[in-house]
Coordinates of C-alpha atoms in Angstrom, one line a residue:
S1 CA 0.0 -0.1 -0.1
D2 CA 3.0 2.3 0.4
L3 CA 4.2 1.5 -2.5
L4 CA 1.1 2.2 -4.5
R5 CA 0.7 5.7 -2.2
S6 CA 4.4 6.5 -3.6
F7 CA 3.3 6.2 -7.1
R8 CA 0.1 7.5 -6.7
L9 CA -1.7 4.6 -8.0
V10 CA -5.1 2.6 -7.1
D11 CA -4.8 -1.0 -7.7
W12 CA -7.1 -2.9 -9.6
D13 CA -8.3 -5.0 -6.5
Q14 CA -8.7 -1.6 -4.7
T15 CA -11.1 -0.2 -7.4
I16 CA -14.3 -1.9 -6.0
P17 CA -13.9 -1.6 -2.4
L18 CA -13.1 2.2 -2.8
A19 CA -16.2 2.8 -5.0
F20 CA -18.2 1.3 -2.6
D21 CA -17.0 3.3 0.2
L22 CA -17.5 6.3 -1.5
L23 CA -21.1 5.3 -2.8
N24 CA -22.1 4.4 1.1
D25 CA -21.2 8.1 1.9
P26 CA -24.1 10.3 1.0
D27 CA -21.6 13.2 1.3
A28 CA -19.2 11.7 -1.1
R29 CA -21.8 10.1 -3.7
P30 CA -21.5 12.3 -7.0
E31 CA -24.8 14.2 -7.8
W32 CA -24.7 13.1 -11.5
I33 CA -24.8 9.2 -10.4
K34 CA -28.6 10.3 -8.9
K35 CA -29.2 11.3 -12.3
I36 CA -29.0 7.9 -14.0
R37 CA -32.4 6.5 -14.2
H38 CA -31.7 3.5 -16.4
Y39 CA -28.6 1.0 -16.5
F40 CA -27.6 -1.8 -19.2
V41 CA -25.4 -4.4 -17.7
D42 CA -23.8 -6.9 -19.9
E43 CA -21.7 -9.9 -19.5
Y44 CA -22.9 -10.3 -15.8
Q45 CA -21.5 -13.7 -15.6
D46 CA -17.7 -12.4 -15.9
F47 CA -18.1 -9.9 -12.7
N48 CA -17.1 -11.1 -9.0
R49 CA -19.4 -10.8 -6.0
A50 CA -17.9 -7.5 -5.3
E51 CA -18.6 -5.7 -8.6
Q52 CA -21.9 -7.4 -8.5
T53 CA -22.9 -5.8 -5.0
L54 CA -21.4 -2.4 -6.6
I55 CA -23.9 -2.8 -9.6
R56 CA -26.8 -3.8 -6.9
L57 CA -26.1 -0.4 -4.9
I58 CA -25.6 1.8 -8.0
A59 CA -28.8 0.9 -9.3
G60 CA -30.5 0.5 -6.6
D61 CA -32.6 4.0 -7.1
S62 CA -32.9 3.6 -10.9
E63 CA -36.0 3.4 -12.7
S64 CA -34.9 0.1 -14.4
T65 CA -31.8 -2.0 -15.1
V66 CA -30.8 -4.6 -17.6
I67 CA -28.7 -7.4 -16.8
V68 CA -27.6 -9.6 -19.8
G69 CA -25.3 -12.8 -19.1
D70 CA -24.9 -16.5 -19.9
D71 CA -24.1 -18.4 -16.8
D72 CA -22.6 -21.1 -19.3
Q73 CA -20.1 -18.5 -20.4
S74 CA -18.3 -18.0 -17.1
V75 CA -14.9 -18.7 -17.5
Y76 CA -13.0 -16.0 -15.5
S77 CA -12.9 -17.7 -12.0
Q78 CA -9.4 -16.6 -11.5
H79 CA -10.4 -13.1 -11.6
G80 CA -13.6 -14.1 -9.2
G81 CA -16.4 -14.3 -11.8
S82 CA -18.8 -17.1 -11.2
P83 CA -22.3 -18.3 -12.6
E84 CA -23.6 -18.4 -9.6
G85 CA -24.8 -14.4 -9.8
M86 CA -26.5 -14.8 -12.6
R87 CA -28.1 -18.0 -11.8
V88 CA -29.2 -16.0 -8.6
L89 CA -30.8 -13.3 -10.9
Y90 CA -32.6 -15.4 -13.4
E91 CA -34.0 -17.7 -10.3
N92 CA -35.4 -14.5 -8.3
P93 CA -39.2 -14.6 -9.4
E94 CA -39.0 -10.8 -8.4
Y95 CA -37.4 -10.1 -11.5
D96 CA -38.7 -10.0 -15.2
R97 CA -36.6 -12.8 -17.0
V98 CA -36.0 -13.1 -21.0
S99 CA -34.2 -15.9 -22.6
L100 CA -32.6 -15.4 -26.0
I101 CA -32.9 -18.7 -27.5
K102 CA -32.5 -17.7 -31.2
C103 CA -29.0 -18.3 -32.0
R104 CA -28.1 -16.0 -35.0
R105 CA -23.9 -17.2 -35.0
C106 CA -23.9 -21.1 -35.6
K107 CA -25.6 -22.8 -38.3
E108 CA -28.2 -25.6 -37.1
N109 CA -25.6 -28.7 -37.0
L110 CA -23.5 -26.4 -34.5
V111 CA -26.5 -25.5 -32.4
V112 CA -27.4 -29.3 -31.9
R113 CA -24.0 -30.2 -30.8
A114 CA -23.8 -27.3 -28.4
N115 CA -27.3 -28.3 -27.0
T116 CA -26.0 -31.7 -26.5
F117 CA -23.0 -30.6 -24.3
Q118 CA -24.7 -28.1 -22.6
A119 CA -27.3 -30.7 -21.4
K120 CA -24.4 -32.5 -19.9
M121 CA -22.5 -30.1 -18.4
S122 CA -25.7 -28.0 -16.9
K123 CA -28.4 -28.9 -14.4
H124 CA -30.7 -26.5 -16.1
P125 CA -29.7 -26.4 -19.6
R126 CA -31.6 -23.9 -22.0
P127 CA -31.2 -25.1 -25.5
M128 CA -30.8 -22.7 -28.1
V129 CA -32.8 -22.5 -31.4
A130 CA -30.8 -22.1 -34.9
A131 CA -31.7 -19.4 -37.2
Y132 CA -30.0 -20.8 -40.1
G133 CA -29.8 -24.4 -41.5
G134 CA -26.5 -26.0 -42.1
G135 CA -23.2 -26.3 -40.4
S136 CA -20.7 -29.1 -39.6
V137 CA -18.8 -30.7 -36.2
V138 CA -16.5 -33.4 -36.9
C139 CA -13.7 -34.8 -34.7
Y140 CA -10.5 -36.7 -35.7
R141 CA -8.2 -38.9 -33.9
F142 CA -4.7 -39.2 -35.5
K143 CA -2.3 -41.9 -34.8
S144 CA 0.4 -39.4 -33.9
S145 CA 1.1 -35.6 -33.5
K146 CA 2.5 -35.7 -36.8
A147 CA -0.4 -37.0 -38.5
E148 CA -2.4 -34.4 -36.7
V149 CA -0.3 -31.8 -38.0
A150 CA 0.0 -33.1 -41.5
F151 CA -3.8 -32.9 -42.0
L152 CA -4.2 -29.7 -40.1
T153 CA -1.6 -28.2 -42.9
D154 CA -3.9 -29.5 -45.8
Y155 CA -6.8 -28.5 -44.3
L156 CA -6.3 -25.1 -42.9
L157 CA -4.5 -24.5 -46.5
S158 CA -7.6 -25.6 -48.3
R159 CA -10.1 -23.4 -46.0
L160 CA -7.6 -20.4 -46.4
A161 CA -7.9 -21.0 -50.7
E162 CA -11.7 -20.9 -50.5
L163 CA -11.7 -17.3 -49.2
S164 CA -12.2 -14.4 -51.4
E165 CA -9.8 -12.1 -52.5
E166 CA -11.2 -9.7 -49.7
P167 CA -12.6 -11.7 -46.8
K168 CA -14.9 -9.9 -44.3
P169 CA -13.5 -10.7 -40.8
K170 CA -16.2 -13.3 -39.8
E171 CA -15.3 -15.2 -43.0
G172 CA -12.0 -16.1 -41.6
I173 CA -10.3 -18.9 -39.9
A174 CA -9.6 -19.5 -36.3
C175 CA -7.4 -22.2 -34.1
L176 CA -8.4 -22.0 -30.5
F177 CA -6.6 -23.6 -27.6
P178 CA -7.0 -24.4 -24.0
S179 CA -3.9 -22.3 -22.9
H180 CA -0.8 -20.3 -24.0
R181 CA 1.5 -23.3 -24.0
V182 CA -0.4 -25.6 -26.4
L183 CA -1.0 -22.6 -28.7
E184 CA 2.6 -21.7 -28.7
N185 CA 3.3 -25.4 -29.4
Y186 CA 0.8 -25.6 -32.4
Y187 CA 1.7 -22.3 -33.9
E188 CA 5.6 -23.6 -33.8
M189 CA 4.7 -26.5 -35.8
L190 CA 1.8 -24.8 -38.2
S191 CA 3.4 -21.4 -38.7
P192 CA 6.0 -22.2 -41.0
K193 CA 3.8 -24.2 -43.3
V194 CA 0.2 -22.0 -43.3
P195 CA -0.2 -18.4 -42.7
C196 CA -0.7 -17.8 -39.2
L197 CA -1.5 -14.9 -37.3
Q198 CA -1.3 -14.1 -33.1
R199 CA -2.6 -11.3 -31.5
N200 CA -0.7 -9.3 -28.5
V201 CA 2.9 -9.8 -30.3
F202 CA 5.4 -8.4 -28.4
A203 CA 7.2 -5.2 -29.4
P204 CA 10.8 -4.3 -29.5
P205 CA 12.3 -2.9 -26.3
T206 CA 13.1 0.8 -28.5
R207 CA 9.2 1.3 -29.1
F208 CA 8.2 0.4 -25.6
W209 CA 10.4 3.0 -24.4
L210 CA 9.5 5.6 -27.3
D211 CA 5.7 4.7 -26.3
R212 CA 6.3 5.5 -22.5
L213 CA 8.6 8.6 -23.4
L214 CA 5.5 9.9 -25.4
Q215 CA 2.9 8.9 -23.1
L216 CA 5.0 10.8 -20.2
I217 CA 4.9 13.9 -22.4
K218 CA 1.3 14.5 -22.1
K219 CA 1.2 13.6 -18.2
P220 CA 4.5 14.4 -16.9
Q221 CA 3.6 14.4 -13.2
Q222 CA 2.3 10.8 -13.3
R223 CA 4.8 8.8 -11.0
F224 CA 3.8 5.6 -12.4
L225 CA 4.6 6.5 -16.2
Q226 CA 8.1 7.6 -14.6
R227 CA 8.6 4.5 -13.2
L228 CA 7.5 2.7 -16.5
L229 CA 10.1 4.6 -18.5
L230 CA 12.5 4.0 -15.6
N231 CA 12.2 0.6 -16.5
D232 CA 13.4 0.8 -19.9
Y233 CA 17.1 1.5 -18.7
V234 CA 18.3 -2.2 -18.6
E235 CA 21.8 -1.2 -17.1
L236 CA 19.6 -0.4 -13.7
K237 CA 19.7 -4.0 -12.3
P238 CA 17.0 -5.2 -10.0
R239 CA 19.5 -4.3 -6.7
H240 CA 19.8 -0.8 -8.3
R241 CA 15.7 -0.6 -8.8
R242 CA 15.1 -1.8 -5.3
I243 CA 17.5 1.2 -3.7
I244 CA 15.3 3.8 -5.8
V245 CA 12.0 2.4 -4.6
R246 CA 13.6 2.4 -1.2
R247 CA 14.5 6.2 -1.7
I248 CA 11.0 6.6 -3.3
L249 CA 9.2 5.4 -0.2
D250 CA 11.6 6.8 2.5
R251 CA 11.4 10.2 1.4
D252 CA 8.1 10.4 -1.2
L253 CA 9.9 11.2 -4.2
A254 CA 9.2 11.1 -7.6
P255 CA 11.3 8.6 -9.7
P256 CA 13.5 11.5 -11.3
D257 CA 14.4 13.0 -8.1
A258 CA 14.8 9.8 -6.0
C259 CA 17.7 9.0 -8.6
A260 CA 19.0 12.6 -8.8
S261 CA 19.1 12.3 -4.6
L262 CA 20.9 8.5 -5.1
L263 CA 23.5 9.9 -7.5
L264 CA 23.9 13.0 -5.3
D265 CA 24.9 10.7 -2.4
G266 CA 27.1 8.6 -4.6
L267 CA 24.9 5.4 -4.2
L268 CA 24.7 4.7 -8.0
E269 CA 28.3 4.0 -9.9
S270 CA 29.6 3.2 -13.2
K271 CA 26.9 1.9 -15.7
A272 CA 24.1 2.2 -13.2
A273 CA 25.1 6.1 -12.8
D274 CA 25.0 6.6 -16.2
A275 CA 21.8 4.7 -17.1
A276 CA 20.4 7.3 -14.0
R277 CA 21.6 10.3 -15.5
A278 CA 20.0 9.3 -18.7
F279 CA 16.8 9.0 -17.1
C280 CA 17.2 12.0 -15.3
D281 CA 17.9 13.8 -18.5
A282 CA 15.0 12.3 -20.5
Y283 CA 12.7 13.2 -17.9
D284 CA 14.1 17.0 -17.7
A285 CA 13.6 17.5 -21.2
I286 CA 10.0 15.9 -21.0
A287 CA 9.2 18.2 -17.8
S288 CA 10.5 21.6 -19.9
Q289 CA 7.9 20.8 -22.5
D290 CA 10.8 22.1 -25.1
V291 CA 10.1 20.2 -28.1
G292 CA 13.9 20.4 -29.4
R293 CA 15.5 19.1 -26.0
I294 CA 13.1 16.1 -26.2
A295 CA 13.6 15.5 -30.0
S296 CA 17.5 15.5 -29.0
V297 CA 16.7 12.7 -26.5
I298 CA 14.8 10.5 -28.8
S299 CA 17.3 11.3 -31.7
R300 CA 19.8 10.0 -29.6
V301 CA 18.6 7.0 -28.8
I302 CA 16.9 5.7 -32.0
D303 CA 19.3 7.5 -34.5
I304 CA 16.7 9.7 -36.4
K305 CA 16.6 13.0 -38.2
N306 CA 16.0 16.1 -35.3
D307 CA 13.7 17.5 -37.6
L308 CA 11.3 14.4 -38.1
V309 CA 11.0 14.2 -34.2
V310 CA 10.2 18.0 -34.0
D311 CA 7.6 17.7 -36.3
Q312 CA 6.2 14.7 -34.7
L313 CA 6.2 16.1 -31.0
Q314 CA 4.6 19.4 -32.3
T315 CA 1.6 17.5 -33.6
L316 CA 1.3 15.6 -30.1
L317 CA 1.5 18.7 -27.6
E318 CA -1.1 20.2 -29.7
I319 CA -4.0 17.5 -29.0
K320 CA -5.9 17.7 -26.1
D321 CA -8.3 15.1 -26.2
D322 CA -7.2 11.8 -24.6
Q323 CA -8.3 9.3 -26.9
R324 CA -6.7 11.1 -29.7
Q325 CA -3.4 11.5 -27.8
E326 CA -3.2 7.5 -27.6
D327 CA -4.0 7.1 -31.3
A328 CA -1.1 10.1 -32.1
V329 CA 1.2 8.1 -29.7
A330 CA 0.8 4.8 -31.8
T331 CA 1.2 6.9 -35.0
I332 CA 4.2 8.6 -34.1
C333 CA 5.7 5.2 -33.2
D334 CA 5.0 3.9 -36.4
V335 CA 6.4 6.9 -38.1
L336 CA 9.6 7.0 -35.9
L337 CA 10.1 3.2 -35.9
P338 CA 8.3 1.8 -38.9
D339 CA 10.0 -1.4 -38.5
T340 CA 8.1 -2.3 -35.7
A341 CA 4.9 -1.1 -36.8
I342 CA 2.0 -3.5 -36.4
P343 CA 0.8 -4.6 -39.9
P344 CA -3.0 -4.6 -40.2
A345 CA -4.6 -8.1 -39.6
D346 CA -4.4 -10.6 -42.6
L347 CA -7.8 -11.9 -42.7
K348 CA -6.3 -14.6 -45.2
A349 CA -4.1 -15.9 -42.2
V350 CA -5.6 -18.4 -39.6
L351 CA -5.9 -16.4 -36.4
F352 CA -4.4 -18.2 -33.1
L353 CA -6.3 -17.6 -29.9
T354 CA -7.0 -19.0 -26.6
M355 CA -10.5 -20.1 -25.8
H356 CA -10.0 -17.9 -23.0
G357 CA -9.4 -14.7 -25.5
S358 CA -11.9 -15.7 -27.7
K359 CA -14.8 -14.5 -26.4
G360 CA -16.8 -12.3 -28.3
L361 CA -14.9 -13.7 -31.5
T362 CA -17.2 -15.2 -34.7
K363 CA -15.3 -16.9 -37.5
K364 CA -16.8 -19.3 -40.4
T365 CA -14.5 -22.0 -39.3
V366 CA -12.7 -23.0 -35.9
I367 CA -10.3 -25.5 -35.4
I368 CA -9.5 -26.9 -31.9
P369 CA -6.3 -29.0 -31.9
G370 CA -4.8 -31.2 -29.9
L371 CA -7.9 -31.4 -27.5
E372 CA -6.9 -35.0 -25.7
Q373 CA -8.2 -35.0 -22.2
A374 CA -4.6 -34.5 -20.8
W375 CA -4.7 -30.8 -22.2
M376 CA -8.2 -29.7 -21.9
L377 CA -9.7 -31.2 -18.9
G378 CA -6.4 -32.5 -16.8
N379 CA -7.1 -33.1 -13.7
A380 CA -10.0 -30.7 -12.8
K381 CA -12.7 -31.4 -10.8
G382 CA -15.7 -30.0 -9.4
N383 CA -16.0 -26.0 -10.0
A384 CA -12.9 -26.3 -12.1
L385 CA -14.3 -29.2 -14.4
A386 CA -17.3 -27.2 -14.9
E387 CA -15.7 -24.4 -15.7
R388 CA -13.5 -26.0 -18.2
Q389 CA -16.6 -27.7 -19.8
R390 CA -18.0 -23.9 -19.9
L391 CA -14.8 -23.0 -21.9
F392 CA -14.9 -25.7 -24.6
Y393 CA -18.9 -24.7 -25.1
V394 CA -17.5 -20.9 -25.5
A395 CA -15.1 -22.3 -27.9
M396 CA -17.2 -24.5 -29.7
T397 CA -20.1 -21.7 -30.3
R398 CA -17.4 -19.5 -32.0
A399 CA -18.1 -20.7 -35.3
T400 CA -20.9 -19.9 -37.7
D401 CA -20.3 -22.8 -40.0
N402 CA -17.7 -25.2 -39.4
V403 CA -16.1 -26.7 -36.0
V404 CA -13.4 -28.9 -36.4
I405 CA -11.8 -31.1 -33.2
T406 CA -8.4 -33.0 -33.6
F407 CA -5.9 -34.7 -31.3
P408 CA -3.6 -37.7 -31.4
H409 CA -4.2 -41.0 -30.2
N410 CA -0.2 -41.1 -29.0
R411 CA 2.4 -38.4 -28.6
G412 CA 6.3 -39.5 -29.6
G413 CA 8.7 -39.3 -27.1
N414 CA 10.2 -35.6 -28.3
D415 CA 6.7 -34.3 -28.2
S416 CA 6.6 -31.4 -25.8
F417 CA 3.6 -32.6 -24.6
S418 CA 4.7 -36.4 -24.5
T419 CA 3.4 -37.4 -20.9
S420 CA 6.8 -39.3 -21.0
Q421 CA 8.5 -35.9 -20.5

C-alpha cells in the first residue's frame, strides 16, 4: 500500500472497495449518479461478487436495470467471476426474465451439438434454436501428432484457398487452444507451413521506451509513467531499482528526484549511474515541454533525423483529447520506428487464440487442435471441471459454419506434450 501511494496509484483490486465506500457515504456520492435512471449491464457472469454488489448499490435507486449474461459462458474464475450470480438473479421471481434462445451465429448442426454438450454440463440447460440451417462439427483422432499436424496443414490451406480476395472478418478461420503453452506449440509446428497470425505480439524494447516517453510528455507528473520509463534503462539492475524504490518510499519522491538524490549521495555508480543520469536528462527534457530538447533525447536513442522528431512532437503537443493522444502516440511510434509497426490483420491468415481470448469472436471455421483429455480437462474436478466445460462450450460456439476438433492418439517421446517428458 505504501508503494501504491508513492506512485499515486490505485490497484485494480482496490477500485471496487473504494467505489463502494464512496457510494455508501451520502456526502461523497457524486450528484451525476443520482441523475442516471436506467442501467444496462452486459456479461454479468464475468463480474465477481464485489462487482455485482457494487452494481446493485449503484442501480438501487434507478427506474430500470437490464442485466444480460450467460452462466454457461462464465470462464473467469481467476478474477472471481462465477456463474452463480447470474443464476441467482435468473431464479429470483421478483425480476422479469427473458431467455434469448435464437442463435444467429451458429448454424443448425453446430447448435444441435452445442445443445447436446450443454445438456450434459448444466443442471438447467436452456437449448438454443438455430436461425439458419447447415453447418458441420467433426472430430478426428490421429495415430500421432505428426499425422495430426499434416492433416491440419492440408485442411487449413484448403480453407484459406476458399476465401475471397478480400474476406470479411467473420469469414475467416481461427484455431483455439486451452492454454498459451498449447497455442505456442501448435503455432511453432504450423506457422512455417500455413499463414498464421497471433494477437499481442511483443514489441521490441526501443518501441516500449518511445511509447512510454511520449505518454509521459502528456502527463509529466504521473509517477507511475515515470517508473515505467525508468524500467527501460536496462543498465539499472534489480538491486539498483530496489535502492531507488526504497528512496521513493522513504522520502516520498518521484522517480527522477529519487535518482537525482541517489546520484548526489554517490549510491549509484558506473553503468547504473550513467543510466540514472540518462533517465533524469530524459525526464528533465519532458518536464520542460521543450520540443527541441525532447527531440534531441529521442534522436540520440533511435538514431533518426531531429527535424522529423520535432514535427511529430509538435503534432502530439497540439492534441488535447485523451483518446486522440493515445492514437497519436501509436502513430508517432509507427512513423519513427516503422520496422516495429504492427501490420494490419491479415484476414487470409489463420488466427491463433486461446479459448479465453476468443470470447466475442465470430469466424466461419473454428479448429480446436490437440484437445485430448490431458490438455483440456487434466485433473480438474468440481468447479474447475465445470469451468473447463464452459470454456469448451464457448470455443465451439465461436463458429458460424464449421467446427473441427483434432487430437493424436499417441504423442512421440520427442513431443513437448508427451506424458513421458
